[in-house]
């Protein structure tokens, strides 16, 4: 019965967050408002605590959100801006992984460089769902928004490959090569596209 009341409270809070956001005299993105209210509810004094398996969360919530965001992305625009999207998804994520990795290595004493790269690989890819939720519609020109949404959908492959290689090198089970990383990226990206089309 407790889980029923918890779900009821969460549904009510999500509904009210939209009303509160519209009533504010200044503009706040709805996801940020929901995060703030969720953080308040998680405060120990309120006593709202949900035991949730992260693996279950990844299976139940992330794929439908990504699918819905990918479904809304216009195919013609995605193909038209393919070069820019792939350039951002590959080059920008890799530059960010290297830059943030060295920054973490310099700022956190005692952390191995490979572990810093693994953490940077987790932080580097932008979130497709968060991007569309925070930016909203009409604030950015449509062609630019199409490129950003396409990049946000594709950059997970770069981040996953970077993370896989960083962890494998840290554990000593793999030696990093550019050819191996490229092949792994193509497997993840094309496999994801084929699974999405099917």
Tab-separated table of N, CA and C in Angstrom, residues 5 35 43-44 63 68 81 89 99 102 105 110 113 115-117 130 136 139 142 173-175 177 183 185 187 189:
chain	number	residue	atom	x	y	z
A	5	UNK	N	0.793	4.847	-2.463
A	5	UNK	CA	0.759	6.249	-2.043
A	5	UNK	C	1.971	7.010	-2.575
A	35	UNK	N	13.226	18.473	-11.048
A	35	UNK	CA	14.403	18.006	-10.302
A	35	UNK	C	14.451	18.668	-8.925
A	43	UNK	N	14.285	14.901	0.627
A	43	UNK	CA	14.864	15.395	1.881
A	43	UNK	C	14.405	14.505	3.030
A	44	UNK	N	15.294	14.144	3.939
A	44	UNK	CA	14.935	13.184	5.000
A	44	UNK	C	13.706	13.568	5.833
A	63	UNK	N	14.877	3.616	-22.416
A	63	UNK	CA	14.562	3.281	-23.817
A	63	UNK	C	13.286	3.935	-24.351
A	68	UNK	N	10.957	7.771	-28.027
A	68	UNK	CA	10.019	8.866	-28.305
A	68	UNK	C	10.747	10.066	-28.889
A	81	UNK	N	21.530	16.751	-42.375
A	81	UNK	CA	22.600	17.265	-41.513
A	81	UNK	C	23.480	16.141	-40.972
A	89	UNK	N	28.938	14.283	-32.895
A	89	UNK	CA	28.810	13.084	-32.062
A	89	UNK	C	30.150	12.379	-31.876
A	99	UNK	N	39.613	16.344	-22.893
A	99	UNK	CA	39.748	17.575	-22.107
A	99	UNK	C	39.285	17.412	-20.667
A	102	UNK	N	41.631	14.996	-18.645
A	102	UNK	CA	42.843	15.631	-18.122
A	102	UNK	C	42.521	16.632	-17.015
A	105	UNK	N	41.925	14.618	-13.939
A	105	UNK	CA	43.229	14.095	-13.510
A	105	UNK	C	44.034	15.169	-12.780
A	110	UNK	N	45.600	11.802	-7.002
A	110	UNK	CA	45.633	10.353	-6.797
A	110	UNK	C	44.765	9.545	-7.738
A	113	UNK	N	44.898	8.252	-14.542
A	113	UNK	CA	44.465	8.935	-15.764
A	113	UNK	C	43.368	8.155	-16.481
A	115	UNK	N	41.128	6.160	-15.164
A	115	UNK	CA	39.874	6.325	-14.416
A	115	UNK	C	39.271	7.702	-14.673
A	116	UNK	N	40.128	8.715	-14.819
A	116	UNK	CA	39.642	10.064	-15.142
A	116	UNK	C	38.981	10.075	-16.513
A	117	UNK	N	39.564	9.346	-17.473
A	117	UNK	CA	38.952	9.250	-18.808
A	117	UNK	C	37.616	8.505	-18.752
A	130	UNK	N	16.812	15.392	-22.180
A	130	UNK	CA	16.987	16.613	-21.393
A	130	UNK	C	17.132	17.829	-22.299
A	136	UNK	N	13.166	23.528	-24.940
A	136	UNK	CA	11.788	23.816	-25.330
A	136	UNK	C	11.681	24.067	-26.823
A	139	UNK	N	12.646	28.242	-29.282
A	139	UNK	CA	13.686	29.149	-28.790
A	139	UNK	C	14.938	29.127	-29.659
A	142	UNK	N	15.008	26.077	-36.111
A	142	UNK	CA	14.710	24.662	-36.359
A	142	UNK	C	15.900	23.872	-36.914
A	173	UNK	N	42.785	-5.453	-19.667
A	173	UNK	CA	42.297	-6.500	-20.574
A	173	UNK	C	42.344	-6.082	-22.035
A	174	UNK	N	42.729	-4.831	-22.307
A	174	UNK	CA	42.718	-4.353	-23.684
A	174	UNK	C	43.758	-3.253	-23.853
A	175	UNK	N	44.299	-3.173	-25.056
A	175	UNK	CA	45.204	-2.082	-25.410
A	175	UNK	C	44.459	-1.177	-26.379
A	177	UNK	N	43.601	1.085	-29.390
A	177	UNK	CA	44.048	1.396	-30.747
A	177	UNK	C	42.950	2.199	-31.428
A	183	UNK	N	36.180	0.701	-35.058
A	183	UNK	CA	35.360	-0.479	-35.348
A	183	UNK	C	34.282	-0.675	-34.282
A	185	UNK	N	32.974	1.676	-32.381
A	185	UNK	CA	31.970	2.738	-32.540
A	185	UNK	C	30.997	2.397	-33.657
A	187	UNK	N	30.188	-0.539	-34.765
A	187	UNK	CA	29.308	-1.633	-34.322
A	187	UNK	C	28.177	-1.106	-33.445
A	189	UNK	N	27.039	2.117	-33.141
A	189	UNK	CA	26.170	3.084	-33.819
A	189	UNK	C	25.272	2.409	-34.847
